[in-house]
CSV table of C-alpha atoms and ligand atoms in Angstrom, one decimal:
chain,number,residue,atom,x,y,z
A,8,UNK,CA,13.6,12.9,-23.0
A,9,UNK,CA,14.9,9.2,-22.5
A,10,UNK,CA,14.4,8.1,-19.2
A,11,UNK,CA,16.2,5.1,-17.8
A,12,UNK,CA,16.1,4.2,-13.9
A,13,UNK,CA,18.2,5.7,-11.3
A,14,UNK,CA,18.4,3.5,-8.2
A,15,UNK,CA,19.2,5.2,-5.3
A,16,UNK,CA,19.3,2.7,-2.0
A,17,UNK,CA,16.1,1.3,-2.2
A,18,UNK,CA,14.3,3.9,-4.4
A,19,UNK,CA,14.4,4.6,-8.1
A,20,UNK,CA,14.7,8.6,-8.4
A,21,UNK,CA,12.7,8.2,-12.2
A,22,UNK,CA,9.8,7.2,-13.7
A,23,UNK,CA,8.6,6.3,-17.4
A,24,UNK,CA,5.4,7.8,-18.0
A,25,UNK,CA,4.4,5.3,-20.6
A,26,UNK,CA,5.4,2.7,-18.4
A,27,UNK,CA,3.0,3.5,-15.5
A,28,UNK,CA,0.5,4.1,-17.9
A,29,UNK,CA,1.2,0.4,-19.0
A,30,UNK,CA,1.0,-0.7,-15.1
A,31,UNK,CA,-2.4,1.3,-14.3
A,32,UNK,CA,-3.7,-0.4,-18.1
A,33,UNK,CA,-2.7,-4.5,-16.9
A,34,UNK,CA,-4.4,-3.7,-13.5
A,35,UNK,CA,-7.6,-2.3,-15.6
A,36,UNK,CA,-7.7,-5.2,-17.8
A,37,UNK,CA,-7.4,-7.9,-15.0
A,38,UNK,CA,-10.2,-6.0,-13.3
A,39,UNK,CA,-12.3,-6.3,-16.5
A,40,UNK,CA,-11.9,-10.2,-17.0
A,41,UNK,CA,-12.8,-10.6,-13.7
A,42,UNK,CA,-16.2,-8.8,-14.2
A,43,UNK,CA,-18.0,-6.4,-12.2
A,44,UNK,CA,-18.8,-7.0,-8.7
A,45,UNK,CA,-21.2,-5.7,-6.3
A,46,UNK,CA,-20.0,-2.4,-4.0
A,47,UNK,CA,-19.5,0.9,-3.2
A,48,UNK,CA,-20.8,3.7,-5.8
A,49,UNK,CA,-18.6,6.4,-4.3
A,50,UNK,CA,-15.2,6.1,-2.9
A,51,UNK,CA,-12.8,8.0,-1.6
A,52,UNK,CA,-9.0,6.9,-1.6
A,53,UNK,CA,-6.9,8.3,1.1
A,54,UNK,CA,-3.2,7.4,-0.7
A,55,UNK,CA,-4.4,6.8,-3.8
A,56,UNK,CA,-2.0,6.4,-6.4
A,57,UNK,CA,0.6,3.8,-6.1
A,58,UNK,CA,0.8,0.3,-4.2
A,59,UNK,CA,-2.5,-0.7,-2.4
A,60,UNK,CA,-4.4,2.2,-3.0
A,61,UNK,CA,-4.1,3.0,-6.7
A,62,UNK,CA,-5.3,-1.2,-6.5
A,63,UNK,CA,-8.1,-0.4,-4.5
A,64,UNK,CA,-9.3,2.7,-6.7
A,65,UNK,CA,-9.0,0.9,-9.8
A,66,UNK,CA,-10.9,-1.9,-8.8
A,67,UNK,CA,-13.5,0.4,-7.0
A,68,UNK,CA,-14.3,2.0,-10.4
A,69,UNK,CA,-13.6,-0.9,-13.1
A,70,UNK,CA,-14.9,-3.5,-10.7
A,71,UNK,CA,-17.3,-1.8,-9.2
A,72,UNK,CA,-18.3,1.2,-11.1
A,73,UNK,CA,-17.4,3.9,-8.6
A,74,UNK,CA,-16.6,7.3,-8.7
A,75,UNK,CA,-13.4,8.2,-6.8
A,76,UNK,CA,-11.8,10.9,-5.5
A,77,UNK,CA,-8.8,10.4,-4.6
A,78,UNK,CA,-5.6,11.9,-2.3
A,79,UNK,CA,-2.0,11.8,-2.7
A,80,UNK,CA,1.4,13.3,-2.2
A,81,UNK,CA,3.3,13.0,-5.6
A,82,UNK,CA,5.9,15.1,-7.3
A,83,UNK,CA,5.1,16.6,-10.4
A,84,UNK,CA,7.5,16.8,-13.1
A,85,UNK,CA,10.1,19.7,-14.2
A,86,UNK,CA,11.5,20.2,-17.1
A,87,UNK,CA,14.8,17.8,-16.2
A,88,UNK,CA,13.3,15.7,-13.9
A,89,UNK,CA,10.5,12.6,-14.2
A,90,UNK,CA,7.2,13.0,-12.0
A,91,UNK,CA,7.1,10.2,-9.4
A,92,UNK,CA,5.1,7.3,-10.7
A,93,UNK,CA,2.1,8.1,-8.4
A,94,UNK,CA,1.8,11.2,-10.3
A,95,UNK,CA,2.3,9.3,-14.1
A,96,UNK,CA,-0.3,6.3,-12.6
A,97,UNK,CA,-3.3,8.7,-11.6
A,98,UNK,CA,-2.8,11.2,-14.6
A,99,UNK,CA,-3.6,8.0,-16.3
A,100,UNK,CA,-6.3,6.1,-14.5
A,101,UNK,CA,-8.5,9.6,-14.5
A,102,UNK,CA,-7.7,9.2,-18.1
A,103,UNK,CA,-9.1,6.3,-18.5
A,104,UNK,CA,-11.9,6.5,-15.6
A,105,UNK,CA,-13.0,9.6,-17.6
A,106,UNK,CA,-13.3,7.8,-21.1
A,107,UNK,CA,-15.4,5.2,-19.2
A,108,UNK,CA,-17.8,8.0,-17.9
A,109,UNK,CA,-16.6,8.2,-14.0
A,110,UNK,CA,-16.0,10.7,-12.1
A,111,UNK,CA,-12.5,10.8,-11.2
A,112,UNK,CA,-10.2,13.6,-9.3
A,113,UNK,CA,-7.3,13.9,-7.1
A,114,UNK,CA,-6.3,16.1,-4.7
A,115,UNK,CA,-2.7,16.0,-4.7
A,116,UNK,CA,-1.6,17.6,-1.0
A,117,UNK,CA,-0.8,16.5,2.1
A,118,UNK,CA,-3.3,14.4,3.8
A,119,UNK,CA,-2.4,15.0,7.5
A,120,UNK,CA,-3.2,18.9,6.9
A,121,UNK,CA,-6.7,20.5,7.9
A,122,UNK,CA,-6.7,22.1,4.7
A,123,UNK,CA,-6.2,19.3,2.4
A,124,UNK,CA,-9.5,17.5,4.3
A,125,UNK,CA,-11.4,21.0,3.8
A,126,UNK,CA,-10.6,20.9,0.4
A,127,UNK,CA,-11.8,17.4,-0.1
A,128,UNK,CA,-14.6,17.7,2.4
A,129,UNK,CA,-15.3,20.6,-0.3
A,130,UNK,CA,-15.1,19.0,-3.1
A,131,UNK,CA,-16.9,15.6,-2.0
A,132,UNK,CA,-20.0,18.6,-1.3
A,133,UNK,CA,-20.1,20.0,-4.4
A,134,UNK,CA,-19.2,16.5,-6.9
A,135,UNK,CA,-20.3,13.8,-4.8
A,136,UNK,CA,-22.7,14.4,-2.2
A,137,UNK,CA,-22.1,11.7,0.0
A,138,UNK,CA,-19.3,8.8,0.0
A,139,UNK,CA,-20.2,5.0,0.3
A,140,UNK,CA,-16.6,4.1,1.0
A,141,UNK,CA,-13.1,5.8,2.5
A,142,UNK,CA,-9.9,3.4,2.0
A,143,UNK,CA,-7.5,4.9,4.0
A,144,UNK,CA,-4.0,3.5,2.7
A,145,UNK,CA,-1.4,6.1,3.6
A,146,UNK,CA,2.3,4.7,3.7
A,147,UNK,CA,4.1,8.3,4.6
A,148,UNK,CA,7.5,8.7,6.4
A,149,UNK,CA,6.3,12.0,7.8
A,150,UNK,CA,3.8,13.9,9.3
A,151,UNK,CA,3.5,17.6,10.3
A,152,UNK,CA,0.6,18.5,12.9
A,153,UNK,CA,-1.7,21.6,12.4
A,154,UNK,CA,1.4,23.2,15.2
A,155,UNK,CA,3.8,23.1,12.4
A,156,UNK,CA,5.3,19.7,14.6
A,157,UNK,CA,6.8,17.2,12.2
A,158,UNK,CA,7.1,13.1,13.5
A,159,UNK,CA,9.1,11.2,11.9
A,160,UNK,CA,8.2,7.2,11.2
A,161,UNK,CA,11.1,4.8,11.8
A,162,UNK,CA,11.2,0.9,10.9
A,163,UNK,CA,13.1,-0.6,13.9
A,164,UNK,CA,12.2,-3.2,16.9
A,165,UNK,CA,11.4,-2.4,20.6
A,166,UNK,CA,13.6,-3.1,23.3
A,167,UNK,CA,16.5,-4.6,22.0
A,168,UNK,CA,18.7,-4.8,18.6
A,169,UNK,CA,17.2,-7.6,15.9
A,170,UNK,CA,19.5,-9.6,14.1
A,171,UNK,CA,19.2,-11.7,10.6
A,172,UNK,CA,19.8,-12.8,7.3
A,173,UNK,CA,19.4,-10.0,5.1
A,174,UNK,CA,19.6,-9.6,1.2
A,175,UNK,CA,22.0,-6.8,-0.1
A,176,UNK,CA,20.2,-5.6,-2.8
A,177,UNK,CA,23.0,-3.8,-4.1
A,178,UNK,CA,26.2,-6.8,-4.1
A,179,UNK,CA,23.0,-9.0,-4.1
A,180,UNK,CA,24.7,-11.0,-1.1
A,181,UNK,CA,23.1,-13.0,1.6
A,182,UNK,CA,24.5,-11.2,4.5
A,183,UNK,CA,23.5,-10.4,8.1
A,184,UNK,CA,21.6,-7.1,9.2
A,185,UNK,CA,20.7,-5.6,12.4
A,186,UNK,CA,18.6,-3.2,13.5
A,187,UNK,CA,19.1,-1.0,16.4
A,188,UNK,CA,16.1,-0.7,18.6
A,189,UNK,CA,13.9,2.2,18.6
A,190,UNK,CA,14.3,5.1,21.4
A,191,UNK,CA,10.8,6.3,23.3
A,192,UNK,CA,10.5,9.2,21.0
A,193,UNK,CA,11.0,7.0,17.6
A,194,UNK,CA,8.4,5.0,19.0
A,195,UNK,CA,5.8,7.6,19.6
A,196,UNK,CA,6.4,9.8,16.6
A,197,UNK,CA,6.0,6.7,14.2
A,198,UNK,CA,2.6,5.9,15.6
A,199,UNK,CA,2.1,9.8,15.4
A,200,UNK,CA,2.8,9.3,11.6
A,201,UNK,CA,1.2,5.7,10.8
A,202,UNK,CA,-1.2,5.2,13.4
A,203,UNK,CA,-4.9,5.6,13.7
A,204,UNK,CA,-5.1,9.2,14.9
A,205,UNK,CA,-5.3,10.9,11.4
A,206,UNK,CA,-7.8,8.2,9.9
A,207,UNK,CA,-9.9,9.0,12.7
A,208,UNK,CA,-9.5,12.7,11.8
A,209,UNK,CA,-10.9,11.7,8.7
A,210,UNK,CA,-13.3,10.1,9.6
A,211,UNK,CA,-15.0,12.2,12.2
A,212,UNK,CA,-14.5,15.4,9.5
A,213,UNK,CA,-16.7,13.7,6.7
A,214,UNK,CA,-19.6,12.4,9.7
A,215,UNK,CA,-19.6,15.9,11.3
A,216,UNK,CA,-20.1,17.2,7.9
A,217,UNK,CA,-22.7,14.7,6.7
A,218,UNK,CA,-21.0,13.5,3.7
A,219,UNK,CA,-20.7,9.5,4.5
A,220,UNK,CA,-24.0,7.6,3.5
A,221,UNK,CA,-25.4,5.5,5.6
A,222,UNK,CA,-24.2,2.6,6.5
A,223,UNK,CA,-21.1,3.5,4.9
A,224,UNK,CA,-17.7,2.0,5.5
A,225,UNK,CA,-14.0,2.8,5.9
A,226,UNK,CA,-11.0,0.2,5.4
A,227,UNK,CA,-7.5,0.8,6.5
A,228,UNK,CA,-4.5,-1.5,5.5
A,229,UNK,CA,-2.3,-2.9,7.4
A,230,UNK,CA,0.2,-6.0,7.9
A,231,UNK,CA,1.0,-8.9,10.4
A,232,UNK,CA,3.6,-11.3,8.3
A,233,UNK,CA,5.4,-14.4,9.8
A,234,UNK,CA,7.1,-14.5,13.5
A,235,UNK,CA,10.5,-14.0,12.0
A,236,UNK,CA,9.9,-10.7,11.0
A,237,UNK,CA,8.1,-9.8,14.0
A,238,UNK,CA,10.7,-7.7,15.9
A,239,UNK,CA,11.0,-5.0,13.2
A,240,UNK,CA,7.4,-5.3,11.9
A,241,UNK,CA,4.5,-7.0,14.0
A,242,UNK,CA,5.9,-6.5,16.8
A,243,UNK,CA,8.4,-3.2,16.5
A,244,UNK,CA,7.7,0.6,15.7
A,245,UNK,CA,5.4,0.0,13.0
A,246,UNK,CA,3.9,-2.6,14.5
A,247,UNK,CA,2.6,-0.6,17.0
A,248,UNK,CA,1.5,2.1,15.0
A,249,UNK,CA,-0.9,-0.7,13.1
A,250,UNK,CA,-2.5,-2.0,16.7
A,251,UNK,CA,-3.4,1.7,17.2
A,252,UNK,CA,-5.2,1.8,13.7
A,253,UNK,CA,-7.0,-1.4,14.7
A,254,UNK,CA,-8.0,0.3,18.0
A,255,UNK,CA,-9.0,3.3,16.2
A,256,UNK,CA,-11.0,0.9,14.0
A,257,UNK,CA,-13.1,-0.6,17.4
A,258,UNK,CA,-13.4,3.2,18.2
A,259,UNK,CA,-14.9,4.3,15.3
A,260,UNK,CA,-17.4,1.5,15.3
A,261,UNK,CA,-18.3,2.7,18.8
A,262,UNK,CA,-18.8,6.2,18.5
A,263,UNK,CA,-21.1,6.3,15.2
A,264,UNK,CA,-22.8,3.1,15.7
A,265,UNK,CA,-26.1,5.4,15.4
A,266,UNK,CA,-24.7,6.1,11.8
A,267,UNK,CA,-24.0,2.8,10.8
A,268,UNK,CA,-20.6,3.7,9.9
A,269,UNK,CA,-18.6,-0.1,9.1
A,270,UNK,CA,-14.4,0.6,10.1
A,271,UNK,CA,-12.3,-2.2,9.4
A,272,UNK,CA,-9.0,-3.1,9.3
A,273,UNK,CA,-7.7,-5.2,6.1
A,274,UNK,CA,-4.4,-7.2,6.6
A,275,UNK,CA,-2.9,-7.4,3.0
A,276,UNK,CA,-0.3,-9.6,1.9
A,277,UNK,CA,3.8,-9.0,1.6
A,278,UNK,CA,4.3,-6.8,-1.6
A,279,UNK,CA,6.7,-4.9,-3.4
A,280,UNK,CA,6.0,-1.7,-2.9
A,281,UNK,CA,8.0,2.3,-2.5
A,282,UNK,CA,6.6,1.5,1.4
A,283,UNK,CA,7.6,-2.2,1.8
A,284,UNK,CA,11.1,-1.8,0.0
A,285,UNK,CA,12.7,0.5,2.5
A,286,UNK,CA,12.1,-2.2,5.4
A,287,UNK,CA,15.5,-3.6,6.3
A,288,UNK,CA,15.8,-7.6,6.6
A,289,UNK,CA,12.0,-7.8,4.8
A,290,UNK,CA,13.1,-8.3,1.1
A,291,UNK,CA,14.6,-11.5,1.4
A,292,UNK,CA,11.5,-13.0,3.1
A,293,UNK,CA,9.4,-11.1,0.2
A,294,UNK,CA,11.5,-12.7,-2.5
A,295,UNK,CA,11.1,-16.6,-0.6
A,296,UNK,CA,7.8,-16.0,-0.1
A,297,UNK,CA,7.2,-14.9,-3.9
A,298,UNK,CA,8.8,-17.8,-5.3
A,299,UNK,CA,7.0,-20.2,-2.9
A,300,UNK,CA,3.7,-18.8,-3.7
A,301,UNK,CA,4.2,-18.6,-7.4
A,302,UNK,CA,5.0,-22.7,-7.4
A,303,UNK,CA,1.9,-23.2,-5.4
A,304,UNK,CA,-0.1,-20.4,-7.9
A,305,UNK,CA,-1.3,-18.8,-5.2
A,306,UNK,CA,0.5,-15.3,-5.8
A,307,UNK,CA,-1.0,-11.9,-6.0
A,308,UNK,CA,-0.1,-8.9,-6.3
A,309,UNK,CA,-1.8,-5.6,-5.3
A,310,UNK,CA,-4.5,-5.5,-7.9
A,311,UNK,CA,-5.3,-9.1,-7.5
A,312,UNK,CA,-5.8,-8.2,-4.1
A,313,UNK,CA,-7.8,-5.8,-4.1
A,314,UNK,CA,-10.0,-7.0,-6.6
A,315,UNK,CA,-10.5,-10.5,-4.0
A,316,UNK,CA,-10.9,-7.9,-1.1
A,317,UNK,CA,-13.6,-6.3,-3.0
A,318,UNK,CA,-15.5,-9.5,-4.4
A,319,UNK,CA,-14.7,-12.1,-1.8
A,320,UNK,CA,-14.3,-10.5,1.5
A,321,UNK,CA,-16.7,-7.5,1.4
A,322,UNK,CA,-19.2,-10.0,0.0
A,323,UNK,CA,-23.2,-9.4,-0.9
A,324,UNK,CA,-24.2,-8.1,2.8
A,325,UNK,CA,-21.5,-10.1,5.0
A,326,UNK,CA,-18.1,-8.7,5.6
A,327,UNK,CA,-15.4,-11.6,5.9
A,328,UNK,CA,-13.4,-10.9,8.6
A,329,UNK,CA,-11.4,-13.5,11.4
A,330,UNK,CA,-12.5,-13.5,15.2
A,331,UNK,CA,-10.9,-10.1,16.2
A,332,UNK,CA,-12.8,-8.6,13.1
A,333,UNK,CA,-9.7,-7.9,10.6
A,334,UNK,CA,-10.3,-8.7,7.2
A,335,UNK,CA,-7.6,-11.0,5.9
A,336,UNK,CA,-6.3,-11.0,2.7
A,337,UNK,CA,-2.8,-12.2,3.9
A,338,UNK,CA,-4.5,-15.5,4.1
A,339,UNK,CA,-3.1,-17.2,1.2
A,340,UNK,CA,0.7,-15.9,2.6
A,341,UNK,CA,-0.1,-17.3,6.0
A,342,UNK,CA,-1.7,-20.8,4.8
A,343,UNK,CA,0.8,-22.7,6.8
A,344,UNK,CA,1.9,-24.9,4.3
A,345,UNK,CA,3.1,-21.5,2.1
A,346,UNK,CA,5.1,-20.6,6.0
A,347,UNK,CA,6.9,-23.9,6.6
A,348,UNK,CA,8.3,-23.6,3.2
A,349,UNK,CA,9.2,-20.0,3.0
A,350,UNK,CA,10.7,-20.7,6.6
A,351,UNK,CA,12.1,-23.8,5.5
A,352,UNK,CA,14.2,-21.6,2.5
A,353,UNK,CA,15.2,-18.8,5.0
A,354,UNK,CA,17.0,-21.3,6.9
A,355,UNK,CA,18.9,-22.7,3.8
A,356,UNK,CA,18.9,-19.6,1.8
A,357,UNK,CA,22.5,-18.4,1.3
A,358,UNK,CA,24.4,-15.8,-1.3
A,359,UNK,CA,25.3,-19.2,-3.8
A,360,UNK,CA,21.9,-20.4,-3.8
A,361,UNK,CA,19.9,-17.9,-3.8
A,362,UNK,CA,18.3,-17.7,-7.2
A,363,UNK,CA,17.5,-21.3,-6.7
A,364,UNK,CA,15.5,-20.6,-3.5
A,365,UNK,CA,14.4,-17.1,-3.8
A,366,UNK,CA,12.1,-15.1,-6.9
A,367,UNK,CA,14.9,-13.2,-7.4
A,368,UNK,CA,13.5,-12.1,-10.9
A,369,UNK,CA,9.9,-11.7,-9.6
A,370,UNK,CA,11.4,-9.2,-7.0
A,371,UNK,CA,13.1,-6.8,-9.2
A,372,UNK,CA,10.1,-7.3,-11.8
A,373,UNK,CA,8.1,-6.0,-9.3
A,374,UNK,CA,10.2,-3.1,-8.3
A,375,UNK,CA,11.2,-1.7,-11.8
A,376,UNK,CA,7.5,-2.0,-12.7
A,377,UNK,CA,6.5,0.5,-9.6
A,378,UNK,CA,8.6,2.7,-11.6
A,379,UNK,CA,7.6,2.3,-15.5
A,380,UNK,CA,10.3,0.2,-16.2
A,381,UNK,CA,10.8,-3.2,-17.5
A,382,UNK,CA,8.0,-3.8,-19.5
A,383,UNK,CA,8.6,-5.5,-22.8
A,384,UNK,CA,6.2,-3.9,-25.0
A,385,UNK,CA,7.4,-0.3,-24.1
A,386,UNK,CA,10.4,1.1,-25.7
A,387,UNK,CA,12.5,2.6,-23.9
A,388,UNK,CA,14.9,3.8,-26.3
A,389,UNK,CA,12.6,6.4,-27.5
A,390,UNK,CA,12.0,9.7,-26.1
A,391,UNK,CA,9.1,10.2,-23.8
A,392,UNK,CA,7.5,14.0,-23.1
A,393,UNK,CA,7.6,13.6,-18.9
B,404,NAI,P1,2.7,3.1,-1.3
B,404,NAI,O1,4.0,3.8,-0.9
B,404,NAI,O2,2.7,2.4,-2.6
B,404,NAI,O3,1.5,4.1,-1.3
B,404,NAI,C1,1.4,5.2,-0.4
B,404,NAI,C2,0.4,6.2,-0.8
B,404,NAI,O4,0.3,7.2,0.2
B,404,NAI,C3,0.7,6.9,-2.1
B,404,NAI,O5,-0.5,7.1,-2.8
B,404,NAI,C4,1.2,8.3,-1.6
B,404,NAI,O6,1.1,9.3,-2.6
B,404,NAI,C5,0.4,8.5,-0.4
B,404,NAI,N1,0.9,9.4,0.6
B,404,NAI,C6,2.1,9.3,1.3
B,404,NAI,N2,2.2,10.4,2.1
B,404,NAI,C7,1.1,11.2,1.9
B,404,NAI,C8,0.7,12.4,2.4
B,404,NAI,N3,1.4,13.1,3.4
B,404,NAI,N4,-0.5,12.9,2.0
B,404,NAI,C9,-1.2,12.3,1.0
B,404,NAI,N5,-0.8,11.1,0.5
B,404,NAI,C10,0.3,10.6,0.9
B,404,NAI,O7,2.4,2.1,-0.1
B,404,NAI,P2,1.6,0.7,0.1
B,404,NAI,O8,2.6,-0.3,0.3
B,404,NAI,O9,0.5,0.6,-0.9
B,404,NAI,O10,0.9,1.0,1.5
B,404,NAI,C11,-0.4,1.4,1.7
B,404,NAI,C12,-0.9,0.8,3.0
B,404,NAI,O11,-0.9,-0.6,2.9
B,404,NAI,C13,0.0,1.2,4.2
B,404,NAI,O12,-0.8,1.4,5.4
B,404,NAI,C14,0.8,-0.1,4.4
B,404,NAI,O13,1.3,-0.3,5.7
B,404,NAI,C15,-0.3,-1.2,4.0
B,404,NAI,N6,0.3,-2.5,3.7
B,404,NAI,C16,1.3,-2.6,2.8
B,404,NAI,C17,1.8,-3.9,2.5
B,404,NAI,C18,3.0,-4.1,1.6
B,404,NAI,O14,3.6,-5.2,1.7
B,404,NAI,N7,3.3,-3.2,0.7
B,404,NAI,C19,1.2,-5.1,3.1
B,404,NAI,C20,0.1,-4.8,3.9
B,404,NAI,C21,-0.4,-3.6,4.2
């Protein structure tokens, strides 16, 4: 079949299987100039195969040497329709984990569901024994409880409608956006979804079973951004949701001190991702902040990411992390001489010049590759077996 994109909104509805491939195979070679780094020998990945996590699993096995298991929620392919890159990405990184003698598999079911945990609980028994290290870097817009309740997660502020520039993607206009505030239940059900509560669940299931080492450690992502985009992220639904995972973090470390167990929270940097592309008013600061960061070399993008979470902030024995015990990796996007400038275009930034203040290029780059599109040494002329 030849498969060309199909945007939908903010989604593309297909994926080039050699062009994943080609996105899982840059993100292996950067790991491999970088060299190997000391960590964890056996890793589980809870969201493992696209955005932060498929990072974080790469560079836990190339960088690191680990074994991984990993979980996900992908689509498989039918015989009109392309798999969802998740699925086309972790087909290939087992490939290539296997040929470099890792144990790599992936459990792709729901992660909020008992049975998906027993299954992995399972499976970490009989391939693994125990686990060094559990990423937890879920981005889901659902969840449905053991009752057969489903939540639903919502992107909105609290309170009272936000207001601001916003980049059409479609008529690729500067225009304005607003967001209506979030009702009670919205509130709760998206901390339902993308709080702490399941990583906990997680968590508690491995220690009861004795499958985390000792001294092990779990990492969950989340985000904080600038001030201007605090009503629909810091400080709206989802926002809430991440204070939540950092409470469950301080939790955690309380009830299995005796174990050892290390929880932390990780705030990553602004990225182009299936998650961050369907946040309303957030694109436009991405694609400032891109630009900025690019003339200042100071980019990254997940892999790079990762890998410095890995080598720089988890360290030889001493975990980097700032006074209220999050690991930043953000810190490069919050230097505030990378702000004043981003803010400093946002004011300016305006349908006529936007290609002159924002990575216009960078941003679609970014989102075609998530897909398996766009890269120059793939053709996509050719046919492709999905
Ligand atoms: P993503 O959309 O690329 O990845 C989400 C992963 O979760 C995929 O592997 C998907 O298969 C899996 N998943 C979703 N629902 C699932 C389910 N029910 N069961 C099993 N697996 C499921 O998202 P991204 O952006 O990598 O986000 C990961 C984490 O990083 C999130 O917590 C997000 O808030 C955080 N983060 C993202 C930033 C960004 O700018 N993209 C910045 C900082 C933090």
């Amino acid at each position: 079949m030849i498969v060309e994109p199909r945007i939908k909104g903010f989604i593309c509805t297909t994926a080039h299987p050699l062009g994943c491939s080609e996105n899982v195979d840059r993100q292996i070679a950067y790991v491999k100039e970088k060299g190997s780094c000391r960590g964890p020998k056996k890793v589980l990945v809870i969201g493992s195969s696209t955005g932060y996590g498929l990072a974080s699993r790469i560079m836990a096995t190339f960088g690191c040497g680990a074994d991984t298991l990993g979980v996900m929620y992908e689509r498989e392919a039918t015989e009109k329709r392309t798999a969802s890159p998740g699925w086309y990405n972790t087909i290939h990184f087992e490939k290539k984990a296997h040929a470099a003698g890792f144990y790599a598999k992936t459990i792709n079911k729901d992660a909020f569901l008992k049975e998906t945990k027993k299954e992995v609980f399972a499976e970490i028994e009989q391939s693994l024994g125990k686990i060094d290290m559990v990423i937890y870097s879920l981005a889901a817009p659902r969840r449905t409880t053991s009752d057969g309740q489903v939540f639903q997660s919502v992107l909105k502020p609290l309170n009272e409608k936000f207001t601001e520039k916003s980049w059409n993607l479609t008529t690729n206009e500067i225009t304005e956006a607003t967001i209506e505030p979030a009702t009670p239940q919205e509130l709760l059900e998206t901390v339902k979804v993308m709080g702490g509560e399941d990583w906990q669940d997680w968590i508690d299931g491995l220690l009861e079973r004795k499958l985390l080492n000792e001294n092990a450690m779990t990492i969950a992502y989340s985000y904080i951004g600038p001030e201007l985009t605090y009503p629909v992220y810091y400080n709206g639904t989802i926002g809430m949701a991440k204070k939540q995972l950092q409470e469950t973090a301080e939790s955690l470390n309380k009830r299995h001190e005796t174990s050892g167990l290390q929880a932390y929270i990780s705030v990553n940097k602004a990225l182009v991702t299936q998650a961050s592309s369907a946040i309303p008013i957030v694109p436009l600061y991405f694609a400032l902040l891109y630009k900025v960061m690019k003339e200042k070399t100071l980019h990254e993008g997940c892999i790079e990411q990762a890998e410095r979470l890995f080598r720089e902030k988890l360290g030889e024995n001493q975990v980097v992390t700032d006074e209220e015990r999050r690991i930043r990796v953000d810190d490069l996007e919050m230097r505030p001489d990378v702000q004043e400038e981003t803010m400093r275009r946002w004011n300016l930034v305006n349908t006529d010049n936007l290609e002159e203040y924002a990575d216009v290029k960078g941003y679609w780059d970014d989102f075609y590759h998530m897909f398996g599109f766009g890269f120059d040494n793939i053709n996509y002329e050719e046919d492709v077996e999905i």
